[in-house]
Amino acid sequence: MKPGGFCERQPRKLKGRATGHESGSGPAEGAGPEHCTTRGRGTVTTKGTKAGGVSAGLGDADWQELVSVALLGTGRRKASPGALLDAAAVQTVRRRAGLRPAEAGPRPDPAPRDPRPAPPEAARRRLAQLLAGRAGAGSGGRRGAAPDLTELLPQWLAAAGRHGYRAPHALVPALLDAARARTDLRAPALALAGARGLWLARLNPDWRFALRGGAGGAGELPDPQDRAAVERLWQEGLFAERVALLGVVRAHEPAAATRLLTTTWATERAEDRLMFLDSLRVGLTEGDEPFLEAALGDRSRNVRATAAELLSALPQSALAGRMAERALACVGPQGVNPPAECDAGMLRDGVVERPPAGRGERAWWLGQLVEAAPLSCWRERFGGLGAAEIVALPVVGGESWREELHAAWCRAAVRQRDPQWAKALLGAASAPPATAPGTASLAERAKLLSVLPDGERAQWVAEFIRAHGLSEAFQLLGVCLVPWAGTLGRAVVDALDAAREAGSYPWSFSGVMGLAERCLDPAEAERLEAVVARGAGFADPAEASSGAAAYWAEAFQRLVATLRLRAAMLAELAPA
């Protein structure tokens, strides 16, 4: 932006003698020697080539010269800062005077109609408050005790989506701004913004991300049985609309979705092919195998790898059978004998030949074969033993091969969503993590937990917290269903109270505290208030305002206030 708020746009030069001037380089035809402009403090009069005291060093300098002086410094051109601003003000008026009015552009088409209902008025006000990030009414107190409203926005969006609401029209721009700033908000925000959000995104380059987002809610999609409308949108629609359309068609008839993909597959960009392929994870069936098998020959390595991963999640697929044959040749009761080479067949089936730094080639190939083989093949290989019994067997060849094999089984259990193998590899929650039968990695254990039913998952994590405390529970808590089940919520609150009594500081558990604010059942607010009341009973009043006790009191007050606010927020969203 130039001085005076003028954008750097060069006016078109006029031929011959006209009423304007060329590119603001001189006065308009017929203009007198005096020109007037304003610069904040009043009127500046210019005569001839000098502007009210502008030094001759600037004189009638054009705009680019003034920019150069501003960048290099007035000292190098023997001009004062005030003279520079005076000259810039004169040139601003001249440049504006030289512009010719442009014709108005075409009016955009009206936004498509969104048939979904708007949320209740109280919920609309709450959304505006959350988008602005202001503290809730009545949440006063110290700043550290006030709820963080920006962290409640995802829950508001998720609840609104469950109720089938659309975004209030006036808040769609703020919603798009929030989604631009936070990628975790994009899917629910774009779904709530719907057709109007995409319509606005076409008019503002800052919101261009919405046009390539894969969110549902892309507006009014055709009936999946209307083949002509489906084909037209697939050929002409925006990427977000095409992804949403693919999901709708797939939900109606899975085979029709893959047929639709084949019509344009050869002409799609590699990154789009990858995203379309990734969308097939939802509702993956044996009917997808022919399409995925063909994708194994794709020119993009990432597409080939994703196709192989999806095929290995289908235990009856031909690729899973090929991988089982290779894996069974390498692993058995007698020990582990990894492959000696990565042949062409393995490469086509998605095996990556070159290992990462620090990994041996043969171990790297073995892990990929085992994780892609159906877990059901191991029962027969090990004489009818179950998952827990197979995992408990010693591995002939040393501890390193045991770790490689169990890590591959963990990945296979997650990929194939097998709860029996996941439970076997997790082991008892009360056992020390280092002695876990499958893996001691908390990240891998969190993935295994995601395979278990919601109730079993919450129970396992609650037992882990009671046995080991909260210091290693953050990743495990992150995969539990929200709001946390009663047994899990009580375990978290009891562990926080125990940490307070032990004299720890709350910031040692800041991650868990943040999760608790978003994930605890609001009904836990009463138990937490009792914890706050117990913490307030100090023998020495001075302790109540200093040290760990004061910080815990503040943290628990914030947690209670957040739970109360979440309860009110959900009540506001309930249909009248």
Coordinates of C-alpha atoms in Angstrom, one line a residue:
M1 CA 0.0 0.0 0.0
K2 CA 1.4 3.4 -1.0
P3 CA 1.0 6.6 1.0
G4 CA -2.5 7.8 1.1
G5 CA -3.8 4.2 0.8
F6 CA -3.2 4.0 -3.0
C7 CA -2.4 0.6 -4.4
E8 CA 0.6 0.3 -6.7
R9 CA -1.4 0.2 -10.0
Q10 CA -0.1 2.1 -13.0
P11 CA -2.8 4.0 -15.0
R12 CA -3.1 3.4 -18.7
K13 CA -1.3 6.0 -20.8
L14 CA -3.5 8.2 -22.9
K15 CA -2.6 9.0 -26.4
G16 CA -2.6 12.5 -27.8
R17 CA -3.8 15.5 -25.9
A18 CA -6.4 14.5 -23.4
T19 CA -7.8 15.7 -20.1
G20 CA -5.7 13.4 -18.0
H21 CA -1.9 13.0 -17.8
E22 CA 0.4 10.1 -18.4
S23 CA 1.0 7.7 -15.5
G24 CA 0.9 10.5 -13.0
S25 CA 4.2 11.9 -14.2
G26 CA 3.0 15.5 -14.5
P27 CA 0.0 17.8 -14.0
A28 CA -3.2 17.3 -15.9
E29 CA -3.5 19.2 -19.2
G30 CA -4.6 22.8 -18.5
A31 CA -3.8 22.6 -14.8
G32 CA -2.2 25.6 -13.2
P33 CA 1.1 25.7 -11.4
E34 CA -0.4 25.2 -8.0
H35 CA -1.7 21.9 -6.7
C36 CA -3.1 21.1 -3.3
T37 CA -3.1 17.9 -1.2
T38 CA -3.4 17.0 2.4
R39 CA -0.9 15.1 4.6
G40 CA -2.4 14.5 8.0
R41 CA -1.6 17.9 9.7
G42 CA -3.2 20.2 7.1
T43 CA -2.9 21.5 3.5
V44 CA 0.4 21.4 1.6
T45 CA 0.7 23.8 -1.3
T46 CA 3.1 23.0 -4.1
K47 CA 4.4 25.5 -6.7
G48 CA 6.1 24.4 -9.8
T49 CA 8.3 21.5 -9.0
K50 CA 8.6 22.1 -5.3
A51 CA 6.1 20.9 -2.7
G52 CA 5.9 23.3 0.2
G53 CA 9.6 23.0 1.2
V54 CA 10.3 19.8 -0.7
S55 CA 14.0 19.8 -1.4
A56 CA 15.2 20.1 -4.9
G57 CA 16.8 16.7 -4.5
L58 CA 13.3 15.2 -4.9
G59 CA 11.7 17.9 -7.1
D60 CA 9.2 16.3 -9.5
A61 CA 10.5 12.8 -8.8
D62 CA 8.3 10.0 -10.2
W63 CA 6.8 7.3 -7.9
Q64 CA 9.5 4.8 -8.4
E65 CA 12.2 7.3 -7.4
L66 CA 10.3 8.1 -4.3
V67 CA 10.1 4.5 -3.4
S68 CA 13.9 4.2 -3.9
V69 CA 14.5 7.1 -1.6
A70 CA 12.3 5.6 1.0
L71 CA 14.1 2.3 0.8
L72 CA 17.7 3.7 0.7
G73 CA 17.1 6.5 3.2
T74 CA 16.7 10.2 2.8
G75 CA 20.2 10.9 4.1
R76 CA 21.7 9.5 0.9
R77 CA 19.5 11.8 -1.3
K78 CA 19.9 14.9 0.9
A79 CA 16.2 15.1 1.5
S80 CA 14.4 15.3 4.8
P81 CA 11.7 12.7 5.8
G82 CA 9.1 15.5 5.8
A83 CA 10.0 16.4 2.2
L84 CA 9.8 12.8 1.2
L85 CA 6.2 12.5 2.6
D86 CA 5.2 15.8 1.0
A87 CA 6.4 14.6 -2.4
A88 CA 4.7 11.3 -1.9
A89 CA 1.4 13.0 -1.1
V90 CA 1.7 15.1 -4.3
Q91 CA 2.4 12.1 -6.4
T92 CA -0.5 10.2 -4.8
V93 CA -3.0 12.9 -5.9
R94 CA -1.5 13.0 -9.4
R95 CA -1.6 9.3 -9.8
R96 CA -5.2 9.1 -8.7
A97 CA -6.2 12.0 -10.9
G98 CA -4.7 10.2 -13.9
L99 CA -6.8 7.0 -13.4
R100 CA -9.8 6.5 -15.6
P101 CA -12.8 4.8 -14.1
A102 CA -13.0 1.1 -15.0
E103 CA -16.1 -0.7 -16.0
A104 CA -17.8 -2.7 -13.2
G105 CA -17.2 -6.4 -13.4
P106 CA -20.0 -8.9 -13.8
R107 CA -22.1 -9.5 -10.7
P108 CA -21.4 -12.9 -9.2
D109 CA -24.2 -15.5 -9.3
P110 CA -26.3 -15.8 -6.1
A111 CA -25.1 -18.2 -3.5
P112 CA -26.7 -21.7 -3.7
R113 CA -29.5 -22.3 -1.2
D114 CA -28.6 -24.3 1.9
P115 CA -31.7 -26.2 3.1
R116 CA -30.2 -27.0 6.5
P117 CA -31.6 -25.1 9.5
A118 CA -29.6 -22.5 11.3
P119 CA -28.7 -23.2 14.9
P120 CA -30.8 -21.6 17.7
E121 CA -30.1 -18.0 18.6
A122 CA -28.2 -18.7 21.8
A123 CA -26.0 -21.1 19.9
R124 CA -25.3 -18.5 17.2
R125 CA -24.2 -16.0 19.8
R126 CA -21.9 -18.7 21.3
L127 CA -20.3 -19.4 17.9
A128 CA -19.6 -15.7 17.5
Q129 CA -18.0 -15.6 20.9
L130 CA -15.9 -18.7 20.2
L131 CA -14.7 -17.3 16.8
A132 CA -13.8 -14.1 18.5
G133 CA -12.0 -16.0 21.3
R134 CA -13.5 -13.9 24.0
A135 CA -13.9 -15.2 27.6
G136 CA -17.4 -16.4 28.5
A137 CA -19.7 -14.4 30.6
G138 CA -19.2 -15.0 34.3
S139 CA -15.9 -16.8 33.8
G140 CA -14.0 -13.9 35.4
G141 CA -11.2 -14.3 38.0
R142 CA -7.6 -14.6 37.2
R143 CA -6.7 -14.9 33.5
G144 CA -5.3 -18.3 34.0
A145 CA -8.6 -19.6 35.5
A146 CA -10.7 -18.5 32.4
P147 CA -11.7 -21.2 29.9
D148 CA -9.8 -21.2 26.6
L149 CA -12.7 -20.6 24.1
T150 CA -10.7 -21.3 21.0
E151 CA -10.2 -24.9 22.2
L152 CA -14.0 -25.4 22.5
L153 CA -14.6 -24.4 18.9
P154 CA -14.0 -27.9 17.5
Q155 CA -16.5 -29.3 19.9
W156 CA -19.1 -26.7 19.0
L157 CA -18.6 -27.5 15.3
A158 CA -18.8 -31.2 15.8
A159 CA -22.0 -30.9 17.9
A160 CA -23.6 -28.6 15.3
G161 CA -22.7 -31.1 12.6
R162 CA -24.4 -33.9 14.5
H163 CA -27.6 -31.8 14.7
G164 CA -27.5 -31.1 11.0
Y165 CA -27.2 -27.3 11.3
R166 CA -25.7 -24.9 8.7
A167 CA -23.5 -21.9 9.7
P168 CA -25.2 -18.6 10.4
H169 CA -24.8 -16.6 7.2
A170 CA -23.2 -13.6 8.9
L171 CA -20.5 -15.8 10.5
V172 CA -19.4 -17.7 7.4
P173 CA -16.5 -15.3 6.7
A174 CA -15.2 -15.6 10.3
L175 CA -15.6 -19.3 10.1
L176 CA -13.5 -19.5 6.9
D177 CA -10.8 -17.3 8.5
A178 CA -10.7 -19.7 11.5
A179 CA -10.4 -22.7 9.2
R180 CA -7.6 -21.0 7.2
A181 CA -5.6 -20.4 10.4
R182 CA -6.2 -23.9 11.9
T183 CA -6.1 -27.0 9.7
D184 CA -7.8 -29.1 12.4
L185 CA -10.9 -27.0 11.9
R186 CA -11.1 -27.2 8.2
A187 CA -13.2 -30.3 7.7
P188 CA -16.0 -29.4 10.2
A189 CA -15.9 -25.7 9.4
L190 CA -16.3 -26.3 5.7
A191 CA -19.0 -28.9 6.3
L192 CA -20.9 -26.3 8.4
A193 CA -20.3 -23.5 5.9
G194 CA -21.6 -25.6 3.1
A195 CA -22.4 -24.2 -0.3
R196 CA -22.3 -20.6 0.9
G197 CA -18.7 -21.1 2.2
L198 CA -17.6 -22.4 -1.2
W199 CA -19.3 -19.6 -3.0
L200 CA -17.5 -17.1 -0.8
A201 CA -14.2 -18.9 -1.2
R202 CA -14.4 -18.4 -5.0
L203 CA -14.5 -14.6 -4.4
N204 CA -11.6 -14.4 -1.9
P205 CA -8.1 -15.8 -2.7
D206 CA -7.4 -16.1 1.1
W207 CA -10.0 -18.8 1.3
R208 CA -8.8 -20.7 -1.8
F209 CA -7.9 -23.7 0.5
A210 CA -11.7 -24.4 0.7
L211 CA -11.9 -25.2 -3.0
R212 CA -9.4 -28.1 -2.6
G213 CA -10.6 -29.3 0.7
G214 CA -12.1 -32.8 0.8
A215 CA -14.9 -31.9 3.3
G216 CA -18.4 -33.0 2.9
G217 CA -20.9 -30.2 3.0
A218 CA -19.8 -29.0 -0.4
G219 CA -23.3 -27.8 -1.1
E220 CA -26.3 -29.4 -2.8
L221 CA -25.1 -32.6 -4.4
P222 CA -27.1 -34.5 -7.0
D223 CA -29.1 -37.6 -6.2
P224 CA -26.6 -40.5 -6.7
Q225 CA -29.3 -42.2 -8.9
D226 CA -29.3 -39.2 -11.3
R227 CA -26.4 -40.5 -13.4
A228 CA -26.4 -37.5 -15.8
A229 CA -26.1 -35.0 -12.9
V230 CA -23.5 -37.1 -11.2
E231 CA -21.4 -37.3 -14.4
R232 CA -21.7 -33.6 -15.0
L233 CA -20.5 -32.6 -11.5
W234 CA -17.8 -35.2 -11.6
Q235 CA -16.5 -33.7 -14.9
E236 CA -17.0 -30.0 -14.1
G237 CA -17.0 -29.6 -10.3
L238 CA -14.4 -28.3 -7.9
F239 CA -12.2 -30.8 -6.2
A240 CA -14.1 -30.5 -2.9
E241 CA -17.4 -31.1 -4.7
R242 CA -16.0 -34.1 -6.5
V243 CA -14.6 -35.7 -3.3
A244 CA -18.0 -35.1 -1.6
L245 CA -19.8 -36.5 -4.6
L246 CA -17.6 -39.6 -4.6
G247 CA -18.5 -40.2 -0.9
V248 CA -22.2 -39.9 -1.6
V249 CA -22.0 -42.2 -4.6
R250 CA -19.9 -44.7 -2.6
A251 CA -22.4 -44.7 0.2
H252 CA -25.2 -45.5 -2.2
E253 CA -23.3 -48.0 -4.4
P254 CA -19.6 -48.7 -3.8
A255 CA -19.0 -50.2 -7.2
A256 CA -20.4 -47.0 -8.9
A257 CA -17.8 -44.9 -7.1
T258 CA -14.9 -46.9 -8.5
R259 CA -16.5 -46.8 -12.0
L260 CA -16.7 -43.1 -11.7
L261 CA -13.1 -42.9 -10.8
T262 CA -12.0 -44.9 -13.8
T263 CA -13.6 -42.5 -16.2
T264 CA -11.1 -39.7 -15.4
W265 CA -8.3 -41.6 -13.6
A266 CA -5.7 -41.3 -16.3
T267 CA -6.1 -37.5 -16.6
E268 CA -6.1 -36.7 -12.8
R269 CA -3.1 -35.1 -11.2
A270 CA -1.0 -37.4 -9.0
E271 CA -1.9 -35.6 -5.7
D272 CA -5.6 -35.8 -6.7
R273 CA -5.4 -39.5 -7.5
L274 CA -3.8 -40.1 -4.1
M275 CA -6.6 -38.2 -2.3
F276 CA -9.3 -40.0 -4.3
L277 CA -7.6 -43.3 -3.5
D278 CA -7.4 -42.4 0.2
S279 CA -11.1 -41.7 0.3
L280 CA -11.7 -45.4 -0.5
R281 CA -10.6 -46.3 3.1
V282 CA -14.1 -45.6 4.2
G283 CA -16.3 -48.6 3.3
L284 CA -13.4 -50.6 1.8
T285 CA -14.7 -53.9 0.4
E286 CA -13.6 -56.8 -1.8
G287 CA -15.3 -55.1 -4.7
D288 CA -12.6 -52.4 -4.7
E289 CA -9.9 -55.0 -5.4
P290 CA -9.8 -54.8 -9.2
F291 CA -9.5 -51.0 -9.2
L292 CA -6.8 -51.1 -6.5
E293 CA -4.9 -54.0 -8.2
A294 CA -4.7 -51.8 -11.4
A295 CA -3.5 -48.9 -9.3
L296 CA -0.4 -51.0 -8.3
G297 CA 0.9 -50.1 -11.7
D298 CA 0.4 -46.3 -11.3
R299 CA 3.2 -44.0 -12.3
S300 CA 3.1 -42.3 -8.9
R301 CA 5.0 -44.1 -6.1
N302 CA 2.7 -42.8 -3.4
V303 CA -0.3 -43.9 -5.3
R304 CA 1.2 -47.4 -5.7
A305 CA 2.0 -47.6 -2.0
T306 CA -1.5 -46.5 -0.9
A307 CA -3.1 -49.0 -3.2
A308 CA -0.9 -51.8 -1.8
E309 CA -1.8 -50.7 1.8
L310 CA -5.5 -50.8 1.0
L311 CA -5.2 -54.2 -0.6
S312 CA -3.4 -55.6 2.4
A313 CA -6.3 -54.5 4.5
L314 CA -8.5 -56.9 2.5
P315 CA -7.5 -60.3 3.9
Q316 CA -9.0 -62.1 0.9
S317 CA -7.3 -60.0 -1.8
A318 CA -4.8 -61.5 -4.2
L319 CA -2.1 -59.2 -2.8
A320 CA -2.7 -60.3 0.8
G321 CA -2.4 -63.9 -0.4
R322 CA 0.9 -63.2 -2.1
M323 CA 2.2 -61.4 1.0
A324 CA 1.1 -64.2 3.2
E325 CA 3.0 -66.7 1.1
R326 CA 6.2 -64.6 1.3
A327 CA 5.8 -64.0 5.1
L328 CA 5.1 -67.6 6.0
A329 CA 8.3 -68.6 4.1
C330 CA 10.3 -66.2 6.4
V331 CA 8.7 -66.8 9.8
G332 CA 7.8 -70.0 11.7
P333 CA 8.2 -72.0 14.9
Q334 CA 11.8 -72.7 13.9
G335 CA 12.8 -69.1 13.7
V336 CA 13.1 -66.1 11.4
N337 CA 14.7 -66.2 8.0
P338 CA 14.2 -62.8 6.3
P339 CA 14.2 -62.5 2.5
A340 CA 17.6 -62.3 0.8
E341 CA 16.5 -59.9 -1.9
C342 CA 13.6 -57.5 -2.9
D343 CA 12.5 -58.9 -6.2
A344 CA 10.3 -57.4 -8.9
G345 CA 7.1 -59.0 -7.5
M346 CA 7.7 -57.5 -4.1
L347 CA 8.3 -54.1 -5.6
R348 CA 5.1 -54.2 -7.5
D349 CA 3.2 -55.2 -4.4
G350 CA 4.3 -52.1 -2.5
V351 CA 7.5 -53.2 -0.8
V352 CA 9.9 -50.3 -0.5
E353 CA 13.4 -51.5 -1.4
R354 CA 15.7 -48.9 0.3
P355 CA 15.5 -48.9 4.1
P356 CA 15.7 -45.7 6.2
A357 CA 19.0 -44.9 7.9
G358 CA 20.0 -47.3 10.6
R359 CA 17.8 -50.2 9.4
G360 CA 19.1 -53.4 7.8
E361 CA 17.7 -54.3 4.4
R362 CA 16.6 -57.8 5.2
A363 CA 14.9 -56.7 8.4
W364 CA 13.2 -53.8 6.6
W365 CA 11.8 -56.1 3.9
L366 CA 10.7 -58.7 6.5
G367 CA 8.7 -56.1 8.4
Q368 CA 6.9 -55.0 5.3
L369 CA 5.9 -58.6 4.3
V370 CA 4.6 -59.4 7.8
E371 CA 2.6 -56.3 8.2
A372 CA 0.9 -56.8 4.8
A373 CA 0.1 -60.5 5.4
P374 CA -3.4 -61.4 6.8
L375 CA -3.1 -62.1 10.6
S376 CA -5.3 -65.1 10.1
C377 CA -2.4 -67.0 8.4
W378 CA -0.4 -67.2 11.6
R379 CA -2.8 -69.5 13.5
E380 CA -2.2 -72.4 11.1
R381 CA 1.5 -71.6 10.9
F382 CA 1.8 -72.0 14.7
G383 CA -0.3 -75.1 15.1
G384 CA -3.6 -73.5 15.9
L385 CA -2.5 -71.2 18.7
G386 CA -4.4 -67.9 19.3
A387 CA -3.0 -64.4 19.0
A388 CA -2.0 -64.1 22.7
E389 CA -0.3 -67.4 22.7
I390 CA 1.6 -66.7 19.4
V391 CA 2.8 -63.3 20.8
A392 CA 4.0 -64.9 24.0
L393 CA 6.2 -67.5 22.1
P394 CA 10.0 -66.9 22.2
V395 CA 11.5 -66.0 18.8
V396 CA 14.4 -68.1 17.7
G397 CA 17.2 -65.9 16.5
G398 CA 17.4 -63.3 19.2
E399 CA 15.6 -60.3 20.7
S400 CA 16.1 -58.1 17.7
W401 CA 14.1 -60.4 15.5
R402 CA 11.4 -60.5 18.1
E403 CA 11.1 -56.8 18.1
E404 CA 11.0 -56.6 14.3
L405 CA 8.3 -59.3 14.2
H406 CA 6.1 -57.9 17.0
A407 CA 6.4 -54.3 15.5
A408 CA 5.2 -55.7 12.2
W409 CA 2.3 -57.5 13.9
C410 CA 1.3 -54.3 15.6
R411 CA 1.1 -52.5 12.3
A412 CA -0.8 -55.3 10.8
A413 CA -3.3 -55.3 13.7
V414 CA -3.9 -51.6 13.2
R415 CA -4.2 -51.9 9.4
Q416 CA -6.6 -54.8 9.5
R417 CA -8.5 -53.5 12.6
D418 CA -8.1 -56.8 14.4
P419 CA -9.1 -56.3 18.1
Q420 CA -7.9 -59.8 19.3
W421 CA -4.4 -59.2 18.0
A422 CA -4.4 -55.6 19.3
K423 CA -5.4 -56.8 22.8
A424 CA -2.7 -59.5 22.7
L425 CA 0.0 -57.1 21.7
L426 CA -1.0 -54.5 24.3
G427 CA -0.9 -56.9 27.2
A428 CA -2.1 -56.0 30.7
A429 CA -2.4 -52.3 31.4
S430 CA -1.0 -52.7 34.9
A431 CA 2.3 -54.3 33.6
P432 CA 5.3 -51.9 33.2
P433 CA 5.4 -50.5 29.6
A434 CA 8.9 -51.8 29.1
T435 CA 7.6 -55.4 29.4
A436 CA 4.7 -55.0 26.9
P437 CA 4.4 -58.2 24.7
G438 CA 4.1 -56.2 21.5
T439 CA 5.7 -52.8 21.9
A440 CA 6.8 -50.4 24.6
S441 CA 6.2 -47.4 22.3
L442 CA 3.3 -45.3 23.6
A443 CA 2.6 -44.1 20.1
E444 CA 2.2 -47.7 18.8
R445 CA 0.2 -48.6 21.8
A446 CA -2.2 -45.7 21.2
K447 CA -2.7 -47.0 17.6
L448 CA -3.4 -50.5 19.0
L449 CA -5.9 -49.0 21.4
S450 CA -7.8 -47.3 18.6
V451 CA -8.7 -50.8 17.3
L452 CA -10.4 -51.8 20.5
P453 CA -14.1 -51.1 21.2
D454 CA -14.7 -47.8 22.9
G455 CA -15.6 -49.3 26.3
E456 CA -12.5 -51.6 26.4
R457 CA -10.3 -48.8 25.3
A458 CA -11.4 -46.5 28.1
Q459 CA -11.1 -49.3 30.7
W460 CA -7.6 -50.2 29.6
V461 CA -6.4 -46.6 29.8
A462 CA -8.1 -46.1 33.2
E463 CA -6.2 -49.1 34.5
F464 CA -3.0 -47.8 33.0
I465 CA -3.4 -44.5 34.7
R466 CA -4.2 -46.1 38.1
A467 CA -1.0 -48.2 37.8
H468 CA 1.4 -45.7 36.3
G469 CA 0.0 -42.2 36.8
L470 CA -0.5 -39.5 34.2
S471 CA 3.1 -38.8 33.1
E472 CA 2.9 -41.3 30.2
A473 CA -0.8 -41.3 29.5
F474 CA -1.2 -38.3 27.2
Q475 CA -1.0 -40.2 23.9
L476 CA -3.2 -43.0 25.2
L477 CA -5.9 -40.5 26.4
G478 CA -5.9 -38.9 22.9
V479 CA -7.5 -41.9 21.3
C480 CA -10.4 -42.4 23.8
L481 CA -13.9 -41.5 22.9
V482 CA -15.1 -38.0 23.9
P483 CA -16.6 -37.4 26.4
W484 CA -14.5 -39.9 28.4
A485 CA -16.4 -42.7 30.0
G486 CA -17.1 -42.4 33.7
T487 CA -14.4 -44.9 34.8
L488 CA -11.7 -43.1 32.7
G489 CA -12.8 -39.6 33.8
R490 CA -12.6 -40.6 37.5
A491 CA -9.2 -42.1 37.0
V492 CA -7.9 -38.9 35.5
V493 CA -9.4 -36.7 38.2
D494 CA -8.1 -38.9 40.9
A495 CA -4.6 -38.9 39.4
L496 CA -4.6 -35.1 39.1
D497 CA -5.7 -34.8 42.8
A498 CA -2.9 -37.2 43.7
A499 CA -0.4 -35.1 41.9
R500 CA -1.6 -32.0 43.7
E501 CA -1.3 -33.8 47.1
A502 CA 2.2 -34.9 46.2
G503 CA 3.3 -31.3 45.7
S504 CA 3.8 -31.5 41.9
Y505 CA 3.0 -28.4 39.8
P506 CA 0.1 -28.5 37.3
W507 CA 2.2 -27.4 34.3
S508 CA 3.9 -30.8 34.6
F509 CA 0.6 -32.2 33.4
S510 CA -0.4 -29.3 31.1
G511 CA -1.1 -31.6 28.2
V512 CA -3.4 -33.8 30.2
M513 CA -5.1 -30.8 31.7
G514 CA -5.8 -29.4 28.2
L515 CA -7.3 -32.8 27.2
A516 CA -9.4 -32.9 30.4
E517 CA -10.9 -29.5 29.6
R518 CA -12.1 -30.8 26.2
C519 CA -12.8 -34.5 27.0
L520 CA -14.0 -34.9 30.5
D521 CA -17.7 -35.4 30.8
P522 CA -19.2 -32.1 32.1
A523 CA -20.9 -34.2 34.9
E524 CA -17.4 -34.4 36.4
A525 CA -17.6 -30.7 37.4
E526 CA -19.2 -31.6 40.7
R527 CA -16.4 -34.0 41.7
L528 CA -13.9 -31.4 40.6
E529 CA -15.5 -28.7 42.8
A530 CA -15.1 -31.1 45.7
V531 CA -11.4 -31.4 44.9
V532 CA -11.1 -27.6 44.7
A533 CA -12.8 -27.3 48.1
R534 CA -10.4 -29.8 49.7
G535 CA -7.4 -27.9 48.3
A536 CA -8.7 -24.7 49.8
G537 CA -8.5 -26.0 53.4
F538 CA -4.9 -24.8 54.2
A539 CA -3.7 -24.6 57.8
D540 CA -1.5 -21.6 56.8
P541 CA -3.5 -19.0 54.8
A542 CA -0.3 -17.8 53.2
E543 CA -0.1 -21.2 51.4
A544 CA -3.4 -20.4 49.6
S545 CA -1.9 -17.6 47.5
S546 CA 1.6 -19.0 46.7
G547 CA 3.4 -22.1 45.7
A548 CA 2.0 -25.2 43.9
A549 CA -1.3 -25.1 45.9
A550 CA -2.3 -21.7 44.3
Y551 CA -1.5 -22.9 40.8
W552 CA -3.5 -26.1 41.3
A553 CA -6.5 -24.1 42.6
E554 CA -6.3 -21.9 39.5
A555 CA -6.0 -24.9 37.2
F556 CA -9.0 -26.8 38.8
Q557 CA -11.1 -23.6 38.7
R558 CA -10.4 -23.3 35.0
L559 CA -11.3 -26.9 34.5
V560 CA -14.6 -26.6 36.4
A561 CA -15.4 -23.4 34.5
T562 CA -14.7 -25.0 31.2
L563 CA -16.9 -28.0 32.0
R564 CA -19.7 -25.7 33.0
L565 CA -19.3 -23.8 29.8
R566 CA -19.3 -27.0 27.7
A567 CA -22.5 -28.1 29.3
A568 CA -24.2 -24.8 28.5
M569 CA -22.8 -24.9 25.0
L570 CA -24.3 -28.3 24.3
A571 CA -27.6 -27.3 25.8
E572 CA -27.8 -24.3 23.5
L573 CA -27.3 -26.4 20.5
A574 CA -30.1 -28.8 21.3
P575 CA -33.1 -28.3 19.0
A576 CA -36.0 -26.3 20.5

